[in-house]
Amino acid sequence: GADPSKILLEIYTFMFGLGLGCVQSVVMAAVQNNSDPREVGMTTSSVSLVRSIGSTTGTAIFSLIISSKMDTEFAASMFNGMQNAFGLQGTGLLRFADMFPNTDVGNFVISIFGNGICLAFLIVGAVFLLAVALSFLMDAKYSFVGKE
């Protein structure tokens, strides 16, 4: 929404970071435990590289989803003429919130930005659930649980 609770946002961010931190250490341990001792450095750096590529790609995808959602909702609103007049699109529409604070257009832009973020998290959440489902199909030899 346009006026989220700061405490609630901090709790959600903490939970997201905690979950991400737990997953990352488990993946690294699994990779290191299943690597030849001479190749642990290479496999560890490969995991870090793939994580960096995934973070960069994920950020770009999030931005694309948010921008697309904002463009679509703004174009369908009564403020759509402003988009062409000012030459703003995507997350650039947030400039309207700065130019027209506490007005209908400013509040609307903040609202559609929030809608874009919600949509991005829903899509990524669905992809995450698919990844979890696919992880159950992995061969047991890739698991470090029960290794001696």
mmCIF file with all atom_site columns, C-alpha atoms in Angstrom, residues 25-132:
data_model
loop_
_atom_site.group_PDB
_atom_site.id
_atom_site.type_symbol
_atom_site.label_atom_id
_atom_site.label_alt_id
_atom_site.label_comp_id
_atom_site.label_asym_id
_atom_site.label_entity_id
_atom_site.label_seq_id
_atom_site.pdbx_PDB_ins_code
_atom_site.Cartn_x
_atom_site.Cartn_y
_atom_site.Cartn_z
_atom_site.occupancy
_atom_site.B_iso_or_equiv
_atom_site.pdbx_formal_charge
_atom_site.auth_seq_id
_atom_site.auth_comp_id
_atom_site.auth_asym_id
_atom_site.auth_atom_id
_atom_site.pdbx_PDB_model_num
ATOM 1   C CA . SER A 1 25  ? 24.954 -21.789 3.461   1.00 0.00 ? 25  SER A CA 1
ATOM 2   C CA . VAL A 1 26  ? 23.259 -25.135 2.803   1.00 0.00 ? 26  VAL A CA 1
ATOM 3   C CA . VAL A 1 27  ? 23.918 -24.879 -0.941  1.00 0.00 ? 27  VAL A CA 1
ATOM 4   C CA . MET A 1 28  ? 27.576 -24.005 -0.335  1.00 0.00 ? 28  MET A CA 1
ATOM 5   C CA . ALA A 1 29  ? 28.001 -26.908 2.115   1.00 0.00 ? 29  ALA A CA 1
ATOM 6   C CA . ALA A 1 30  ? 26.387 -29.336 -0.349  1.00 0.00 ? 30  ALA A CA 1
ATOM 7   C CA . VAL A 1 31  ? 28.671 -28.202 -3.154  1.00 0.00 ? 31  VAL A CA 1
ATOM 8   C CA . GLN A 1 32  ? 31.800 -28.397 -1.006  1.00 0.00 ? 32  GLN A CA 1
ATOM 9   C CA . ASN A 1 33  ? 30.897 -31.826 0.392   1.00 0.00 ? 33  ASN A CA 1
ATOM 10  C CA . ASN A 1 34  ? 30.339 -33.227 -3.107  1.00 0.00 ? 34  ASN A CA 1
ATOM 11  C CA . SER A 1 35  ? 33.501 -31.786 -4.645  1.00 0.00 ? 35  SER A CA 1
ATOM 12  C CA . ASP A 1 36  ? 36.858 -33.397 -5.116  1.00 0.00 ? 36  ASP A CA 1
ATOM 13  C CA . PRO A 1 37  ? 39.147 -31.895 -2.428  1.00 0.00 ? 37  PRO A CA 1
ATOM 14  C CA . ARG A 1 38  ? 41.391 -30.467 -5.170  1.00 0.00 ? 38  ARG A CA 1
ATOM 15  C CA . GLU A 1 39  ? 38.435 -28.677 -6.751  1.00 0.00 ? 39  GLU A CA 1
ATOM 16  C CA . VAL A 1 40  ? 36.750 -27.171 -3.670  1.00 0.00 ? 40  VAL A CA 1
ATOM 17  C CA . GLY A 1 41  ? 38.079 -23.683 -4.452  1.00 0.00 ? 41  GLY A CA 1
ATOM 18  C CA . MET A 1 42  ? 36.830 -23.823 -8.017  1.00 0.00 ? 42  MET A CA 1
ATOM 19  C CA . THR A 1 43  ? 33.393 -25.142 -7.093  1.00 0.00 ? 43  THR A CA 1
ATOM 20  C CA . THR A 1 44  ? 33.024 -22.612 -4.268  1.00 0.00 ? 44  THR A CA 1
ATOM 21  C CA . SER A 1 45  ? 33.881 -19.733 -6.597  1.00 0.00 ? 45  SER A CA 1
ATOM 22  C CA . SER A 1 46  ? 31.518 -21.167 -9.233  1.00 0.00 ? 46  SER A CA 1
ATOM 23  C CA . VAL A 1 47  ? 28.651 -21.089 -6.747  1.00 0.00 ? 47  VAL A CA 1
ATOM 24  C CA . SER A 1 48  ? 29.508 -17.467 -5.912  1.00 0.00 ? 48  SER A CA 1
ATOM 25  C CA . LEU A 1 49  ? 29.635 -16.561 -9.608  1.00 0.00 ? 49  LEU A CA 1
ATOM 26  C CA . VAL A 1 50  ? 26.282 -18.195 -10.344 1.00 0.00 ? 50  VAL A CA 1
ATOM 27  C CA . ARG A 1 51  ? 24.794 -16.477 -7.273  1.00 0.00 ? 51  ARG A CA 1
ATOM 28  C CA . SER A 1 52  ? 26.034 -13.092 -8.531  1.00 0.00 ? 52  SER A CA 1
ATOM 29  C CA . ILE A 1 53  ? 24.658 -13.724 -12.018 1.00 0.00 ? 53  ILE A CA 1
ATOM 30  C CA . GLY A 1 54  ? 21.339 -14.792 -10.495 1.00 0.00 ? 54  GLY A CA 1
ATOM 31  C CA . SER A 1 55  ? 21.177 -11.669 -8.316  1.00 0.00 ? 55  SER A CA 1
ATOM 32  C CA . THR A 1 56  ? 21.859 -9.412  -11.285 1.00 0.00 ? 56  THR A CA 1
ATOM 33  C CA . THR A 1 57  ? 19.372 -11.209 -13.512 1.00 0.00 ? 57  THR A CA 1
ATOM 34  C CA . GLY A 1 58  ? 16.782 -11.319 -10.730 1.00 0.00 ? 58  GLY A CA 1
ATOM 35  C CA . THR A 1 59  ? 17.081 -7.576  -10.158 1.00 0.00 ? 59  THR A CA 1
ATOM 36  C CA . ALA A 1 60  ? 16.597 -6.927  -13.871 1.00 0.00 ? 60  ALA A CA 1
ATOM 37  C CA . ILE A 1 61  ? 13.552 -9.220  -13.992 1.00 0.00 ? 61  ILE A CA 1
ATOM 38  C CA . PHE A 1 62  ? 12.045 -7.569  -10.892 1.00 0.00 ? 62  PHE A CA 1
ATOM 39  C CA . SER A 1 63  ? 12.541 -4.135  -12.472 1.00 0.00 ? 63  SER A CA 1
ATOM 40  C CA . LEU A 1 64  ? 10.961 -5.290  -15.725 1.00 0.00 ? 64  LEU A CA 1
ATOM 41  C CA . ILE A 1 65  ? 7.896  -6.689  -13.945 1.00 0.00 ? 65  ILE A CA 1
ATOM 42  C CA . ILE A 1 66  ? 7.452  -3.576  -11.791 1.00 0.00 ? 66  ILE A CA 1
ATOM 43  C CA . SER A 1 67  ? 7.933  -1.187  -14.731 1.00 0.00 ? 67  SER A CA 1
ATOM 44  C CA . SER A 1 68  ? 5.549  -3.130  -16.949 1.00 0.00 ? 68  SER A CA 1
ATOM 45  C CA . LYS A 1 69  ? 2.876  -3.230  -14.246 1.00 0.00 ? 69  LYS A CA 1
ATOM 46  C CA . MET A 1 70  ? 3.244  0.503   -13.606 1.00 0.00 ? 70  MET A CA 1
ATOM 47  C CA . ASP A 1 71  ? 3.003  1.336   -17.326 1.00 0.00 ? 71  ASP A CA 1
ATOM 48  C CA . THR A 1 72  ? -0.092 -0.824  -17.758 1.00 0.00 ? 72  THR A CA 1
ATOM 49  C CA . GLU A 1 73  ? -1.942 0.565   -14.736 1.00 0.00 ? 73  GLU A CA 1
ATOM 50  C CA . PHE A 1 74  ? -0.985 4.168   -15.423 1.00 0.00 ? 74  PHE A CA 1
ATOM 51  C CA . ALA A 1 75  ? -2.052 3.929   -19.075 1.00 0.00 ? 75  ALA A CA 1
ATOM 52  C CA . ALA A 1 76  ? -5.448 2.596   -17.956 1.00 0.00 ? 76  ALA A CA 1
ATOM 53  C CA . SER A 1 77  ? -5.958 5.427   -15.458 1.00 0.00 ? 77  SER A CA 1
ATOM 54  C CA . MET A 1 78  ? -7.428 8.892   -15.810 1.00 0.00 ? 78  MET A CA 1
ATOM 55  C CA . PHE A 1 79  ? -3.863 10.277  -15.564 1.00 0.00 ? 79  PHE A CA 1
ATOM 56  C CA . ASN A 1 80  ? -2.663 8.590   -18.777 1.00 0.00 ? 80  ASN A CA 1
ATOM 57  C CA . GLY A 1 81  ? -2.253 11.885  -20.650 1.00 0.00 ? 81  GLY A CA 1
ATOM 58  C CA . MET A 1 82  ? 0.417  12.949  -18.159 1.00 0.00 ? 82  MET A CA 1
ATOM 59  C CA . GLN A 1 83  ? 2.600  9.999   -19.107 1.00 0.00 ? 83  GLN A CA 1
ATOM 60  C CA . ASN A 1 84  ? 3.064  11.267  -22.670 1.00 0.00 ? 84  ASN A CA 1
ATOM 61  C CA . ALA A 1 85  ? 3.186  14.947  -21.668 1.00 0.00 ? 85  ALA A CA 1
ATOM 62  C CA . PHE A 1 86  ? 6.106  14.390  -19.299 1.00 0.00 ? 86  PHE A CA 1
ATOM 63  C CA . GLY A 1 87  ? 7.703  11.510  -21.247 1.00 0.00 ? 87  GLY A CA 1
ATOM 64  C CA . LEU A 1 88  ? 7.862  9.237   -18.230 1.00 0.00 ? 88  LEU A CA 1
ATOM 65  C CA . GLN A 1 89  ? 7.416  5.475   -18.197 1.00 0.00 ? 89  GLN A CA 1
ATOM 66  C CA . GLY A 1 90  ? 7.988  2.480   -15.949 1.00 0.00 ? 90  GLY A CA 1
ATOM 67  C CA . THR A 1 91  ? 9.522  3.297   -12.595 1.00 0.00 ? 91  THR A CA 1
ATOM 68  C CA . GLY A 1 92  ? 10.203 6.784   -13.962 1.00 0.00 ? 92  GLY A CA 1
ATOM 69  C CA . LEU A 1 93  ? 6.552  7.428   -13.169 1.00 0.00 ? 93  LEU A CA 1
ATOM 70  C CA . LEU A 1 94  ? 7.654  7.706   -9.530  1.00 0.00 ? 94  LEU A CA 1
ATOM 71  C CA . ARG A 1 95  ? 8.781  11.238  -10.441 1.00 0.00 ? 95  ARG A CA 1
ATOM 72  C CA . PHE A 1 96  ? 5.080  12.168  -10.328 1.00 0.00 ? 96  PHE A CA 1
ATOM 73  C CA . ALA A 1 97  ? 5.041  11.260  -6.638  1.00 0.00 ? 97  ALA A CA 1
ATOM 74  C CA . ASP A 1 98  ? 7.904  13.725  -6.104  1.00 0.00 ? 98  ASP A CA 1
ATOM 75  C CA . MET A 1 99  ? 6.388  16.432  -8.328  1.00 0.00 ? 99  MET A CA 1
ATOM 76  C CA . PHE A 1 100 ? 2.874  16.090  -6.907  1.00 0.00 ? 100 PHE A CA 1
ATOM 77  C CA . PRO A 1 101 ? 3.198  14.856  -3.299  1.00 0.00 ? 101 PRO A CA 1
ATOM 78  C CA . ASN A 1 102 ? 0.013  14.131  -1.373  1.00 0.00 ? 102 ASN A CA 1
ATOM 79  C CA . THR A 1 103 ? -2.193 14.527  -4.450  1.00 0.00 ? 103 THR A CA 1
ATOM 80  C CA . ASP A 1 104 ? -4.325 12.017  -6.285  1.00 0.00 ? 104 ASP A CA 1
ATOM 81  C CA . VAL A 1 105 ? -1.683 11.425  -8.960  1.00 0.00 ? 105 VAL A CA 1
ATOM 82  C CA . GLY A 1 106 ? 1.161  11.150  -6.425  1.00 0.00 ? 106 GLY A CA 1
ATOM 83  C CA . ASN A 1 107 ? -0.740 8.670   -4.275  1.00 0.00 ? 107 ASN A CA 1
ATOM 84  C CA . PHE A 1 108 ? -1.831 6.716   -7.354  1.00 0.00 ? 108 PHE A CA 1
ATOM 85  C CA . VAL A 1 109 ? 1.765  6.335   -8.551  1.00 0.00 ? 109 VAL A CA 1
ATOM 86  C CA . ILE A 1 110 ? 2.868  5.075   -5.135  1.00 0.00 ? 110 ILE A CA 1
ATOM 87  C CA . SER A 1 111 ? -0.056 2.638   -5.173  1.00 0.00 ? 111 SER A CA 1
ATOM 88  C CA . ILE A 1 112 ? 0.772  1.197   -8.602  1.00 0.00 ? 112 ILE A CA 1
ATOM 89  C CA . PHE A 1 113 ? 4.440  0.925   -7.611  1.00 0.00 ? 113 PHE A CA 1
ATOM 90  C CA . GLY A 1 114 ? 3.349  -1.190  -4.634  1.00 0.00 ? 114 GLY A CA 1
ATOM 91  C CA . ASN A 1 115 ? 1.168  -3.290  -6.946  1.00 0.00 ? 115 ASN A CA 1
ATOM 92  C CA . GLY A 1 116 ? 4.172  -3.877  -9.190  1.00 0.00 ? 116 GLY A CA 1
ATOM 93  C CA . ILE A 1 117 ? 6.308  -5.001  -6.270  1.00 0.00 ? 117 ILE A CA 1
ATOM 94  C CA . CYS A 1 118 ? 3.563  -7.369  -5.079  1.00 0.00 ? 118 CYS A CA 1
ATOM 95  C CA . LEU A 1 119 ? 3.239  -8.851  -8.571  1.00 0.00 ? 119 LEU A CA 1
ATOM 96  C CA . ALA A 1 120 ? 7.009  -9.329  -8.834  1.00 0.00 ? 120 ALA A CA 1
ATOM 97  C CA . PHE A 1 121 ? 7.138  -11.164 -5.501  1.00 0.00 ? 121 PHE A CA 1
ATOM 98  C CA . LEU A 1 122 ? 4.153  -13.344 -6.462  1.00 0.00 ? 122 LEU A CA 1
ATOM 99  C CA . ILE A 1 123 ? 5.815  -14.370 -9.727  1.00 0.00 ? 123 ILE A CA 1
ATOM 100 C CA . VAL A 1 124 ? 9.151  -15.065 -8.070  1.00 0.00 ? 124 VAL A CA 1
ATOM 101 C CA . GLY A 1 125 ? 7.343  -16.957 -5.296  1.00 0.00 ? 125 GLY A CA 1
ATOM 102 C CA . ALA A 1 126 ? 5.713  -19.209 -7.898  1.00 0.00 ? 126 ALA A CA 1
ATOM 103 C CA . VAL A 1 127 ? 9.108  -19.832 -9.521  1.00 0.00 ? 127 VAL A CA 1
ATOM 104 C CA . PHE A 1 128 ? 10.533 -20.629 -6.079  1.00 0.00 ? 128 PHE A CA 1
ATOM 105 C CA . LEU A 1 129 ? 7.771  -23.148 -5.389  1.00 0.00 ? 129 LEU A CA 1
ATOM 106 C CA . LEU A 1 130 ? 8.471  -24.777 -8.753  1.00 0.00 ? 130 LEU A CA 1
ATOM 107 C CA . ALA A 1 131 ? 12.175 -24.990 -7.849  1.00 0.00 ? 131 ALA A CA 1
ATOM 108 C CA . VAL A 1 132 ? 11.323 -26.596 -4.506  1.00 0.00 ? 132 VAL A CA 1
#
